[in-house]
Amino acid sequence: MDEQPRMMHSHAGVGMAGHPGLPQHMQEGTGGADGDGRKQDIGDILQQIMTITDQSLDEAQARKHALNCHRMKPALFNVLCEIKEKTVLSIRGAQEEEPPDAQLMRLDNMLLAEGVSGPEKGGGSAAAAAAAAASGGAGADNSAEHSDYRAKLSQIRQIYHTELEKYEQACNEFTTHVMNLLREQSRTRPISPKEIERMVSIIHRKFSSIQMQLKQSTCEAVMILRSRFLDARRKRRNFNKQATEILNEYFYSHLSNPYPSEEAKEELAKKCSITVSQVSNWFGNKRIRYKKNIGKFQEEANMYAARTAVNAASVSAHGSQANSPSTPNSAGGYPSPCYQSDRRIQ
DNA sequence: AACAATGATTCAGA
DNA sequence: TCTGAATCATTGTT
């Protein structure tokens, strides 16, 4: 305030004609006769604004302050804001309103369903249980699988939350910074509160698009985790020796027609403590692999044929036929090794 | 580490 | 729907 008189007279050419108070037209409304005085007044202020960059930093600061305290500043500021609002902002105004993002909603729903974004416990284990049910395994070591799944899920969850928090914090910090900056600048250039608000919403949109990327990558991580959990090939366990022997015994004793019936599969499954589909898989693989390389399986075939023969002999020696194969070998099946299971060793 | 064995999946065809 | 064939991914062996 105290610098005002000095400043007002610093440029002799554009001075305010030395009047101490507000000009008449500013107090009494528009008076046609005062047009020249007003023009001069505004011209003076504009001139001061234009020359502000020529000053040293201290001088400029002082000038800025003086301008800020000038009696016409609010009026000029409002007019400039109005003009700016009408021109620049109206151009962008049309495209600002956007519909709620469907993609974002999908991501949110999925994260909630997988228990990543929801309450601490529950969703993850439910998903794990569903995955386990879908995998259709025997379920003996499911608890270990579950804890592994849950551990990895909670790891994802933790990363997601810390990242989200970081983004939110960064967003807030940046917003406050920009708001302060704009408020500060609004003292020297026309920035309306509305425009600040608009800027804030732009910042929020930008940050929420970053958040969406975070959500996207989190979803991907969960999907990968789930697919790994569901993919039975990744947790393949060899059958135990006994189960393999039972299956081989059946295979080689039915070499001419190695296609167990549904009942036979069920019985084998029970004996081997595996599922019927595992029995089917095993026979499918065995048939194709045997057919591909009979020579390689020769020895194995002979061994099982011999064993079956011994078993049959001992059984018949006891006068029982309970263990005889339900579908004996016949001509027309797979090429056979030296021994046929339904033939007795001489 | 390289390789073989093995259980599971996918897909075309009957 | 079942099977053969090709293939994948893991386990076991050398």
CSV table of N, CA, C and O in Angstrom, one decimal, chain A residues 296-341:
chain,number,residue,atom,x,y,z
A,296,LYS,N,10.1,-100.8,-27.0
A,296,LYS,CA,10.6,-100.3,-25.8
A,296,LYS,C,9.8,-100.9,-24.6
A,296,LYS,O,10.3,-101.1,-23.5
A,297,PHE,N,8.5,-101.3,-24.9
A,297,PHE,CA,7.7,-101.8,-23.8
A,297,PHE,C,7.7,-103.3,-23.7
A,297,PHE,O,7.0,-103.9,-22.9
A,298,GLN,N,8.5,-103.9,-24.6
A,298,GLN,CA,8.5,-105.4,-24.7
A,298,GLN,C,8.8,-106.0,-23.3
A,298,GLN,O,8.1,-106.9,-22.9
A,299,GLU,N,9.9,-105.5,-22.7
A,299,GLU,CA,10.3,-106.1,-21.5
A,299,GLU,C,9.2,-106.0,-20.4
A,299,GLU,O,8.9,-107.0,-19.7
A,300,GLU,N,8.7,-104.8,-20.3
A,300,GLU,CA,7.6,-104.5,-19.4
A,300,GLU,C,6.4,-105.4,-19.6
A,300,GLU,O,5.9,-106.0,-18.6
A,301,ALA,N,6.1,-105.6,-20.9
A,301,ALA,CA,4.9,-106.4,-21.2
A,301,ALA,C,5.2,-107.9,-20.8
A,301,ALA,O,4.3,-108.5,-20.2
A,302,ASN,N,6.4,-108.3,-21.1
A,302,ASN,CA,6.7,-109.7,-20.7
A,302,ASN,C,6.6,-109.9,-19.2
A,302,ASN,O,6.1,-110.9,-18.7
A,303,MET,N,7.2,-108.9,-18.5
A,303,MET,CA,7.2,-109.0,-17.0
A,303,MET,C,5.7,-109.1,-16.5
A,303,MET,O,5.5,-110.0,-15.6
A,304,TYR,N,4.9,-108.2,-16.9
A,304,TYR,CA,3.5,-108.2,-16.4
A,304,TYR,C,2.7,-109.5,-16.8
A,304,TYR,O,1.9,-110.0,-16.1
A,305,ALA,N,3.0,-109.9,-18.1
A,305,ALA,CA,2.4,-111.1,-18.5
A,305,ALA,C,2.8,-112.3,-17.6
A,305,ALA,O,1.9,-113.1,-17.2
A,306,ALA,N,4.1,-112.3,-17.3
A,306,ALA,CA,4.6,-113.4,-16.5
A,306,ALA,C,3.9,-113.4,-15.1
A,306,ALA,O,3.5,-114.4,-14.5
A,307,ARG,N,3.9,-112.1,-14.6
A,307,ARG,CA,3.3,-112.0,-13.3
A,307,ARG,C,1.8,-112.4,-13.2
A,307,ARG,O,1.4,-113.1,-12.3
A,308,THR,N,1.1,-112.0,-14.2
A,308,THR,CA,-0.3,-112.4,-14.3
A,308,THR,C,-0.4,-113.9,-14.4
A,308,THR,O,-1.3,-114.5,-13.7
A,309,ALA,N,0.5,-114.5,-15.1
A,309,ALA,CA,0.4,-115.9,-15.3
A,309,ALA,C,0.7,-116.6,-13.9
A,309,ALA,O,-0.1,-117.6,-13.5
A,310,VAL,N,1.6,-116.1,-13.2
A,310,VAL,CA,2.0,-116.7,-11.9
A,310,VAL,C,0.8,-116.5,-11.0
A,310,VAL,O,0.4,-117.5,-10.3
A,311,ASN,N,0.2,-115.3,-11.0
A,311,ASN,CA,-1.0,-115.1,-10.1
A,311,ASN,C,-2.1,-116.1,-10.5
A,311,ASN,O,-2.7,-116.7,-9.6
A,312,ALA,N,-2.3,-116.2,-11.8
A,312,ALA,CA,-3.4,-117.0,-12.2
A,312,ALA,C,-3.2,-118.5,-11.8
A,312,ALA,O,-4.1,-119.2,-11.4
A,313,ALA,N,-1.9,-118.9,-12.0
A,313,ALA,CA,-1.5,-120.2,-11.6
A,313,ALA,C,-1.8,-120.5,-10.1
A,313,ALA,O,-2.4,-121.5,-9.7
A,314,SER,N,-1.4,-119.5,-9.3
A,314,SER,CA,-1.5,-119.7,-7.9
A,314,SER,C,-3.0,-119.7,-7.5
A,314,SER,O,-3.4,-120.4,-6.6
A,315,VAL,N,-3.8,-118.9,-8.2
A,315,VAL,CA,-5.2,-118.8,-7.9
A,315,VAL,C,-5.9,-120.1,-8.3
A,315,VAL,O,-6.6,-120.7,-7.6
A,316,SER,N,-5.5,-120.6,-9.5
A,316,SER,CA,-6.1,-121.9,-10.0
A,316,SER,C,-5.7,-123.0,-9.1
A,316,SER,O,-6.5,-124.0,-8.9
A,317,ALA,N,-4.5,-122.9,-8.6
A,317,ALA,CA,-4.0,-124.0,-7.7
A,317,ALA,C,-4.9,-124.0,-6.4
A,317,ALA,O,-5.1,-125.1,-5.8
A,318,HIS,N,-5.4,-122.9,-6.1
A,318,HIS,CA,-6.3,-122.8,-4.9
A,318,HIS,C,-7.8,-123.1,-5.3
A,318,HIS,O,-8.7,-123.0,-4.5
A,319,GLY,N,-8.0,-123.4,-6.5
A,319,GLY,CA,-9.3,-123.8,-7.0
A,319,GLY,C,-10.3,-122.7,-7.1
A,319,GLY,O,-11.5,-122.9,-7.0
A,320,SER,N,-9.8,-121.4,-7.3
A,320,SER,CA,-10.7,-120.3,-7.4
A,320,SER,C,-10.4,-119.6,-8.8
A,320,SER,O,-9.3,-119.6,-9.3
A,321,GLN,N,-11.5,-119.0,-9.3
A,321,GLN,CA,-11.3,-118.2,-10.5
A,321,GLN,C,-11.7,-116.8,-10.4
A,321,GLN,O,-12.0,-116.1,-11.3
A,322,ALA,N,-11.8,-116.3,-9.2
A,322,ALA,CA,-12.3,-115.0,-8.9
A,322,ALA,C,-11.5,-113.9,-9.6
A,322,ALA,O,-12.1,-112.9,-10.0
A,323,ASN,N,-10.2,-114.1,-9.8
A,323,ASN,CA,-9.4,-113.0,-10.3
A,323,ASN,C,-9.3,-113.0,-11.8
A,323,ASN,O,-8.5,-112.2,-12.4
A,324,SER,N,-10.0,-113.8,-12.5
A,324,SER,CA,-9.8,-113.9,-14.0
A,324,SER,C,-10.2,-112.6,-14.6
A,324,SER,O,-11.2,-112.0,-14.2
A,325,PRO,N,-9.5,-112.1,-15.7
A,325,PRO,CA,-9.9,-110.9,-16.3
A,325,PRO,C,-11.3,-111.0,-16.9
A,325,PRO,O,-11.7,-112.0,-17.4
A,326,SER,N,-11.9,-109.9,-16.9
A,326,SER,CA,-13.3,-109.8,-17.4
A,326,SER,C,-13.3,-109.9,-18.9
A,326,SER,O,-14.3,-110.3,-19.5
A,327,THR,N,-12.3,-109.2,-19.6
A,327,THR,CA,-12.3,-109.2,-21.0
A,327,THR,C,-11.0,-109.9,-21.5
A,327,THR,O,-9.9,-109.2,-21.6
A,328,PRO,N,-11.0,-111.1,-21.7
A,328,PRO,CA,-9.7,-111.8,-22.1
A,328,PRO,C,-9.3,-111.4,-23.5
A,328,PRO,O,-10.0,-110.9,-24.3
A,329,ASN,N,-8.0,-111.6,-23.7
A,329,ASN,CA,-7.4,-111.2,-25.0
A,329,ASN,C,-8.0,-112.0,-26.1
A,329,ASN,O,-8.4,-113.1,-25.9
A,330,SER,N,-8.0,-111.4,-27.2
A,330,SER,CA,-8.4,-112.1,-28.4
A,330,SER,C,-7.6,-111.5,-29.6
A,330,SER,O,-7.0,-110.5,-29.5
A,331,ALA,N,-7.7,-112.1,-30.7
A,331,ALA,CA,-6.9,-111.7,-31.9
A,331,ALA,C,-7.5,-110.3,-32.3
A,331,ALA,O,-8.6,-110.0,-32.1
A,332,GLY,N,-6.6,-109.5,-33.0
A,332,GLY,CA,-7.0,-108.3,-33.6
A,332,GLY,C,-6.7,-107.0,-32.7
A,332,GLY,O,-7.0,-105.9,-33.1
A,333,GLY,N,-6.1,-107.2,-31.6
A,333,GLY,CA,-5.8,-106.1,-30.7
A,333,GLY,C,-4.4,-105.5,-31.1
A,333,GLY,O,-4.0,-105.5,-32.2
A,334,TYR,N,-3.7,-104.9,-30.1
A,334,TYR,CA,-2.4,-104.4,-30.3
A,334,TYR,C,-1.4,-105.5,-30.5
A,334,TYR,O,-1.6,-106.6,-30.0
A,335,PRO,N,-0.4,-105.2,-31.3
A,335,PRO,CA,0.7,-106.2,-31.5
A,335,PRO,C,1.2,-106.7,-30.1
A,335,PRO,O,1.4,-105.8,-29.2
A,336,SER,N,1.4,-107.9,-29.9
A,336,SER,CA,1.7,-108.4,-28.6
A,336,SER,C,3.2,-108.8,-28.4
A,336,SER,O,3.9,-109.1,-29.4
A,337,PRO,N,3.7,-108.7,-27.2
A,337,PRO,CA,5.0,-109.2,-27.0
A,337,PRO,C,5.1,-110.7,-27.0
A,337,PRO,O,4.1,-111.3,-27.4
A,338,CYS,N,6.2,-111.3,-26.5
A,338,CYS,CA,6.4,-112.7,-26.5
A,338,CYS,C,5.2,-113.4,-25.9
A,338,CYS,O,4.7,-114.4,-26.4
A,339,TYR,N,4.8,-112.9,-24.7
A,339,TYR,CA,3.8,-113.6,-24.0
A,339,TYR,C,2.4,-112.9,-24.1
A,339,TYR,O,2.3,-111.7,-24.2
A,340,GLN,N,1.4,-113.7,-24.2
A,340,GLN,CA,0.1,-113.1,-24.1
A,340,GLN,C,-0.4,-113.4,-22.7
A,340,GLN,O,-0.2,-114.5,-22.2
A,341,SER,N,-1.0,-112.4,-22.2
A,341,SER,CA,-1.4,-112.6,-20.8
A,341,SER,C,-2.4,-113.7,-20.6
A,341,SER,O,-2.5,-114.3,-19.5
